[in-house]
CSV table of C-alpha atoms in Angstrom, one decimal:
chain,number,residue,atom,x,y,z
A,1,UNK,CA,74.5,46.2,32.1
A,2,UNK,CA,75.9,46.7,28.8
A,3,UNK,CA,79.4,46.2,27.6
A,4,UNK,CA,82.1,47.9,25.8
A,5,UNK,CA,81.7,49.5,23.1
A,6,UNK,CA,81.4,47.9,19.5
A,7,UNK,CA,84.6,46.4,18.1
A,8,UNK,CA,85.2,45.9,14.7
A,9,UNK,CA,86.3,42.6,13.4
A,10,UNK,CA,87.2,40.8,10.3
A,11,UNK,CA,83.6,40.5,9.2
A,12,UNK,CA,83.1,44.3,10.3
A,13,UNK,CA,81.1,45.8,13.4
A,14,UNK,CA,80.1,43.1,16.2
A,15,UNK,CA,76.2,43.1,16.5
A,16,UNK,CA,74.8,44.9,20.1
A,17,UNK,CA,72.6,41.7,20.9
A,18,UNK,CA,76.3,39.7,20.8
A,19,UNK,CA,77.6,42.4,23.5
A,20,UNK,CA,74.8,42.9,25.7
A,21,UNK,CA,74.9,41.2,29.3
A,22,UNK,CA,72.8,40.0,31.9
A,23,UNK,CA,72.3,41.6,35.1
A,24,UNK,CA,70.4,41.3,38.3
A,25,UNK,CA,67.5,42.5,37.2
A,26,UNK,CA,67.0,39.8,34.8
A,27,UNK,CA,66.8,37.4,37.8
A,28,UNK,CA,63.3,36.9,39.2
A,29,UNK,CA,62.3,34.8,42.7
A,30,UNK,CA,59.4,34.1,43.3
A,31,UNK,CA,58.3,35.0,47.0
A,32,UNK,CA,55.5,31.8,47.3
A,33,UNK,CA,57.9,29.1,46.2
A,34,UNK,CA,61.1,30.5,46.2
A,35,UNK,CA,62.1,29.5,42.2
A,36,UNK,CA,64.9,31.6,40.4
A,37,UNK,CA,63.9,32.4,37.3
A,38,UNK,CA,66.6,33.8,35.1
A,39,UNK,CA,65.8,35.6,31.7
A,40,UNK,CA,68.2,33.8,28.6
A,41,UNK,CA,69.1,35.6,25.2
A,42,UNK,CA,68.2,39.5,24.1
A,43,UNK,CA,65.9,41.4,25.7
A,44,UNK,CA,62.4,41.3,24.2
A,45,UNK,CA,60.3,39.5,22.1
A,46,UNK,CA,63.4,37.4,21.0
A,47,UNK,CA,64.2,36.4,24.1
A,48,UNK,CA,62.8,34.3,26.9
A,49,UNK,CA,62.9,36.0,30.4
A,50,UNK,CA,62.5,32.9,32.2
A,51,UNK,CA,58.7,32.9,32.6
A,52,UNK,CA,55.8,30.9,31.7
A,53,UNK,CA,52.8,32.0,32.1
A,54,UNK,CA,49.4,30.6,31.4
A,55,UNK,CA,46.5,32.4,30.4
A,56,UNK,CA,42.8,30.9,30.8
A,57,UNK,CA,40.3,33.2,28.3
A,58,UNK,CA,42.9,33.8,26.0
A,59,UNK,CA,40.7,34.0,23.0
A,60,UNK,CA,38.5,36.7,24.2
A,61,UNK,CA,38.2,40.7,24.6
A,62,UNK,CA,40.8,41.4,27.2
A,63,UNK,CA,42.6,38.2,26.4
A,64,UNK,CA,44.3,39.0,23.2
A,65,UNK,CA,46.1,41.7,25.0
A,66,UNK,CA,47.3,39.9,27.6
A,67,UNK,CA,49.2,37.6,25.6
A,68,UNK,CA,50.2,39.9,23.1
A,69,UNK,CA,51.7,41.8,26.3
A,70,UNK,CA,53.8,38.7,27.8
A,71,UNK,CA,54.6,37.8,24.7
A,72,UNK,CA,56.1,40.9,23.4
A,73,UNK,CA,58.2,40.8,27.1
A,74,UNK,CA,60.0,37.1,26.0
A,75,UNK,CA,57.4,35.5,28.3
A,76,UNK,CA,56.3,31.7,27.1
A,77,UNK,CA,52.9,32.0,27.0
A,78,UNK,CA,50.2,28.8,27.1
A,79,UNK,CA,47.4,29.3,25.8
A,80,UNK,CA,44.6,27.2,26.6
A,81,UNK,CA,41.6,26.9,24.0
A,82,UNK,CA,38.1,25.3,23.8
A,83,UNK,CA,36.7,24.6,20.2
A,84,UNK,CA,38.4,25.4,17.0
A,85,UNK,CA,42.2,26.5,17.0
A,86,UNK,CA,41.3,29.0,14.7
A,87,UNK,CA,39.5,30.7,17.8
A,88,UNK,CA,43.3,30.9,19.4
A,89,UNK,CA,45.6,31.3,15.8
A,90,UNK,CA,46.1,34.9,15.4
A,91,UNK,CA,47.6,35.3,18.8
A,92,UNK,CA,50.8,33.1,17.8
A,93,UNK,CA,52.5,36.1,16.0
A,94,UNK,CA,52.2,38.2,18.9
A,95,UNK,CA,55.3,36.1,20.1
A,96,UNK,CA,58.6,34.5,18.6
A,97,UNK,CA,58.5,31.6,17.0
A,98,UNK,CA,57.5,28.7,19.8
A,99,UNK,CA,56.5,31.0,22.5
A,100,UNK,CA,53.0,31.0,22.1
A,101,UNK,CA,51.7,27.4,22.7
A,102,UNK,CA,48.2,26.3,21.9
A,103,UNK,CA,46.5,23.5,24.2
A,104,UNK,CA,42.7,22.4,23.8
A,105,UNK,CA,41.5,22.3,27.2
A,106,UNK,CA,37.7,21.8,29.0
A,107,UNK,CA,36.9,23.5,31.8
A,108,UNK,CA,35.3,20.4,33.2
A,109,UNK,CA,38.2,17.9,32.9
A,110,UNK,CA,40.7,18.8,35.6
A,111,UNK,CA,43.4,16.6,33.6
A,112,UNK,CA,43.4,18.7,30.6
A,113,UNK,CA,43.9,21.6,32.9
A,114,UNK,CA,46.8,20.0,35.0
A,115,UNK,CA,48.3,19.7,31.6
A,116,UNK,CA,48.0,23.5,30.7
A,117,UNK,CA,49.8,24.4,34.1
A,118,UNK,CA,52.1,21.7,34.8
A,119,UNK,CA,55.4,23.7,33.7
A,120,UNK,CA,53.8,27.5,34.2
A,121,UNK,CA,54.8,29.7,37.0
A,122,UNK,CA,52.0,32.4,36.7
A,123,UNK,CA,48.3,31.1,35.8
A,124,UNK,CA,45.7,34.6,34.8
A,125,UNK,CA,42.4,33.3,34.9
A,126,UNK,CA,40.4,35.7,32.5
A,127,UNK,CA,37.7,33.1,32.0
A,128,UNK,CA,33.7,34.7,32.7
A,129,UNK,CA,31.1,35.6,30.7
A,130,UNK,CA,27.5,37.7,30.3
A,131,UNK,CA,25.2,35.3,29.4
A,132,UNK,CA,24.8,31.8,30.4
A,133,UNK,CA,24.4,28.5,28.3
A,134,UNK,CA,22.6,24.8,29.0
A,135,UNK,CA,26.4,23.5,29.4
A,136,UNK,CA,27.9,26.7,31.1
A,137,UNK,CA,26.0,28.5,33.9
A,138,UNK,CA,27.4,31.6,36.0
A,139,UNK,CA,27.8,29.1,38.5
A,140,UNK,CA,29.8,26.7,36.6
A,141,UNK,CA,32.0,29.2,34.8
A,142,UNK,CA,32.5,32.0,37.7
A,143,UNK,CA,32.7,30.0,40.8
A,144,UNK,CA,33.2,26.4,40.2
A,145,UNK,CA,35.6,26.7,37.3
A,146,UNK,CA,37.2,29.7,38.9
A,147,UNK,CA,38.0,27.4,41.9
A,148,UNK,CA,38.9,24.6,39.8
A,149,UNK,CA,41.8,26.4,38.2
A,150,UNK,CA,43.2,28.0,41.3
A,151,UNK,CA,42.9,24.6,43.0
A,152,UNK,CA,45.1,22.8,40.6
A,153,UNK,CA,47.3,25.5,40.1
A,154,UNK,CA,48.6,25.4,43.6
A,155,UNK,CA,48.5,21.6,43.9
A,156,UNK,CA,51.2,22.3,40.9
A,157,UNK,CA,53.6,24.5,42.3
A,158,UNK,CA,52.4,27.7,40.1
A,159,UNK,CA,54.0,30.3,42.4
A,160,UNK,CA,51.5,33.6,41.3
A,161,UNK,CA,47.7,33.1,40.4
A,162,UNK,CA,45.9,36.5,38.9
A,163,UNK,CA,41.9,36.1,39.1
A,164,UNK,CA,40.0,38.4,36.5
A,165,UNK,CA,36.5,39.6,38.4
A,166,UNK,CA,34.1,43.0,37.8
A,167,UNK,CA,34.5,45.9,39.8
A,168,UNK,CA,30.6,45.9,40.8
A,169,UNK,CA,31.1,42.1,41.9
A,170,UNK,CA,29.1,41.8,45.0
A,171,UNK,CA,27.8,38.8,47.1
A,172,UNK,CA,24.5,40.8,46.8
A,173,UNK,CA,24.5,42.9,43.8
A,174,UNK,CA,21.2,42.7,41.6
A,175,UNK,CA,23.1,40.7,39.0
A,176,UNK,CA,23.5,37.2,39.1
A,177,UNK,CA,27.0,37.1,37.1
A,178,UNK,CA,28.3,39.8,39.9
A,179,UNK,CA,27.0,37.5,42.6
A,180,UNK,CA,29.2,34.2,41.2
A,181,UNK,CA,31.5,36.8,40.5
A,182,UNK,CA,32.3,37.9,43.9
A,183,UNK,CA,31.5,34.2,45.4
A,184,UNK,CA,34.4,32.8,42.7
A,185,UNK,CA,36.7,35.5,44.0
A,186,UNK,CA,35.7,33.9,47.2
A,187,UNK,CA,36.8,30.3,46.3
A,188,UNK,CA,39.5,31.9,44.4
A,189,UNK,CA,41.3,32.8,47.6
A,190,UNK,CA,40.4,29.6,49.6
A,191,UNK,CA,42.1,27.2,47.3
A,192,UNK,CA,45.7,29.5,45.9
A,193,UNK,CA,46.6,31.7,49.3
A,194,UNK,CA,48.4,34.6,47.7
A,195,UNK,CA,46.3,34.9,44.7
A,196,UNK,CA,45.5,37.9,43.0
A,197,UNK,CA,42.0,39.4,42.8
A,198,UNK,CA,42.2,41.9,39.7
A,199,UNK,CA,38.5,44.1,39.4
A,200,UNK,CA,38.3,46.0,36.0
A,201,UNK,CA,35.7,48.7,35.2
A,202,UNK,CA,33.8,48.5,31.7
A,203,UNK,CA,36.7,48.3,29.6
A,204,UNK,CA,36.7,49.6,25.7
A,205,UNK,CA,38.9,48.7,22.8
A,206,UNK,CA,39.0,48.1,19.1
A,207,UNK,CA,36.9,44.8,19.8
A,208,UNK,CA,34.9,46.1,22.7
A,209,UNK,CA,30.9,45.8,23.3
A,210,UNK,CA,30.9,49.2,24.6
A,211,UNK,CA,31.6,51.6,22.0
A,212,UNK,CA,31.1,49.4,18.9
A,213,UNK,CA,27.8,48.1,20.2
A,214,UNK,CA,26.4,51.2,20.0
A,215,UNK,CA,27.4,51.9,16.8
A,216,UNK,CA,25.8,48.7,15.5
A,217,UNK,CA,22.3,49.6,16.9
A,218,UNK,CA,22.5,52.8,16.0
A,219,UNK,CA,19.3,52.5,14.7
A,220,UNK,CA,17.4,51.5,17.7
A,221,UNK,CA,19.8,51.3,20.4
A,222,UNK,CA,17.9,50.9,24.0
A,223,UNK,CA,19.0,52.4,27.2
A,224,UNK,CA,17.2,52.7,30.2
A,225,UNK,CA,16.9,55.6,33.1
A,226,UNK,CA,17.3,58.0,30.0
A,227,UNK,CA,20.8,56.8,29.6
A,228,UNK,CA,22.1,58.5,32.8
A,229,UNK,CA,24.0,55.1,34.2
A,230,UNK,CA,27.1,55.9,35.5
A,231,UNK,CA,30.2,54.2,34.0
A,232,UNK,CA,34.1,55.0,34.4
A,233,UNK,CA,35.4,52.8,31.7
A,234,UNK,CA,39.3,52.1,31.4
A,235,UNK,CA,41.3,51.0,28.1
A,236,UNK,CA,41.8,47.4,28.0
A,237,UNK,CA,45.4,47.9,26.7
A,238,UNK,CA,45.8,49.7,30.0
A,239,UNK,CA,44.3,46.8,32.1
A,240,UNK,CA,46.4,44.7,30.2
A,241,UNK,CA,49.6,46.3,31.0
A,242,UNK,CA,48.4,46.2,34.7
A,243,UNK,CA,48.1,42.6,34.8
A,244,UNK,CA,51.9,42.2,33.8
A,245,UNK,CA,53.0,44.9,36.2
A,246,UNK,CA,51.4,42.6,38.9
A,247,UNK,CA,52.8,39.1,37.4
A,248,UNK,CA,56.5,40.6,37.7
A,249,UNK,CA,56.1,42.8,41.0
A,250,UNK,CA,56.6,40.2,43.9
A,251,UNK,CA,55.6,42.7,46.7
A,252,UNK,CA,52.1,42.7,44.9
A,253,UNK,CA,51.5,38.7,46.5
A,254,UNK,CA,47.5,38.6,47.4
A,255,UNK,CA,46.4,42.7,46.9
A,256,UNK,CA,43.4,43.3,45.2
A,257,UNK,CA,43.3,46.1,42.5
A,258,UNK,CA,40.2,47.9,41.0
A,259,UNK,CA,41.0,49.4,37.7
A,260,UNK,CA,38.5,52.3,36.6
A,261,UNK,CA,38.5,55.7,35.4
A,262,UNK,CA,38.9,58.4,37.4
A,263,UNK,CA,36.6,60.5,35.1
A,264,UNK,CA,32.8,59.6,35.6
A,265,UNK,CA,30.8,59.5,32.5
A,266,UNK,CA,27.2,58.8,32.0
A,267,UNK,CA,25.8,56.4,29.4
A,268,UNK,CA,24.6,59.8,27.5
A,269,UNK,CA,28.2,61.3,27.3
A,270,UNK,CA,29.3,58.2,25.5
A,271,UNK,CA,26.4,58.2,23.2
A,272,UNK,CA,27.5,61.5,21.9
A,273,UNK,CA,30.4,60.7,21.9
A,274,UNK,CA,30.3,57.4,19.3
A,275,UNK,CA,27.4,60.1,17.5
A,276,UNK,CA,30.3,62.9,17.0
A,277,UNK,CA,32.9,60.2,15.7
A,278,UNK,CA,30.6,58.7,13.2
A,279,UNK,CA,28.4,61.7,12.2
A,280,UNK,CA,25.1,60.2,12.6
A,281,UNK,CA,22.5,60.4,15.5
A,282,UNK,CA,22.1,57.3,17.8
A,283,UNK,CA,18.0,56.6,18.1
A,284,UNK,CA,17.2,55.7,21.5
């Protein structure tokens, strides 16, 4: 609700943000645990609306617009890193000064991640990957550390968990990183009753592996079936923006959402279309 209008003073007009007051809708409770959150200062990225929120996988594709997201709403974000903090430093800006928090973290060492949730409210779990590593398997990345996460989440008192998983995640899909896919969503809901289960299509984007990748290999770019797999891929601003819809709709407590495009498109269409863009014929 907004107050009267702007009075002038000795030192001229009175600023807007001095005027502006709080109203129910900057009140949040949380249906799982009952917590009142209540937003503090102006609205916006110079605010703080009362939220922390932590956000495993910050550092990769989808992750950067997550947090630029919160952020940019006057949530606190934590962002948990492994390696070099030069992997997590350009997100920082994306919020005011103090709002975007760095933490070096190992998915093995349940202490470390205690420490990243201890004082958060809302834990997105964006960790997974496409290949696997001698020190990270599907298994250890997709269902243990998925499980992991959630476990100590809600032995802290986080009242909202949001789980990242694949649209085609099956128990017996032909891929193994759907399989541990679907089996973390599995352990996901065991150990945090009430989480979230959010299933994205192939998502594109400035840094995407979609769109970009073929450009790369233009050259020699390999498909197979003559490039007629089926794909319905969704923006990952928009599956960004989805994921905070859900963190701040209370009614949304354990749904599962499948983000896609409602337009199907074969791997041939978007060839031609990355071939009209930059002018040059894709070899395949």
């Amino acid at each position: 609700m907004l107050a009267a209008p702007l009075k002038r003073s000795a030192f001229g007009l009175r600023s807007s943000a001095a005027l502006l007051k709080r109203g129910k809708a900057d009140i949040t409770v949380r249906k799982t645990t009952g917590d009142v959150l209540v937003g503090r200062g102006t609205y916006g990225r110079q605010s703080w609306n009362g939220q922390t929120a932590t956000v495993f996988g910050c550092s990769g594709f989808l992750g950067r617009y997550v947090v630029a997201r919160l952020a940019r709403e006057g949530t606190k974000v934590i962002v948990p890193y492994r390696g070099l903090y030069e992997y997590v430093r350009h997100l920082r800006p994306t919020g005011d000064l103090g709002m975007v928090i760095p933490m070096e973290f190992d998915l093995r060492n349940p202490k470390q991640i205690e420490e990243c949730v201890r004082y958060s409210d809302v834990v997105i779990n964006l960790i997974g990957r496409n290949y696997e590593t001698k020190n990270f398997s599907f298994e250890k990345v997709h269902i243990e550390g998925a499980r992991r996460i959630a476990e100590i989440s809600h032995a802290a008192g986080v009242s909202r968990f949001i789980h990242m998983s694949n649209l085609n995640a099956r128990t017996n899909a032909d891929a193994k990183s759907l399989v541990t896919k679907a089996f973390g969503e599995q352990r996901v809901r065991e150990s945090f009753p009430g989480a979230n289960i959010v299933r994205s299509a192939t998502m594109y984007g400035y840094e995407d592996e979609l769109l970009n990748n073929i450009g790369k290999n233009k050259y020699c770019y390999l498909t197979v079936n003559k490039a007629q797999r089926k794909l319905r891929p969704v923006c990952v601003s928009d599956v960004a923006h989805a994921i905070s819809k859900i963190r701040d709709d209370e009614d949304t407590v354990g749904l599962t959402y499948e983000l896609f495009n409602s337009k199907q498109y074969t791997q041939k269409d978007v060839i031609d279309l990355v071939q009209f863009f930059i002018h040059e014929n894709v070899w395949r």
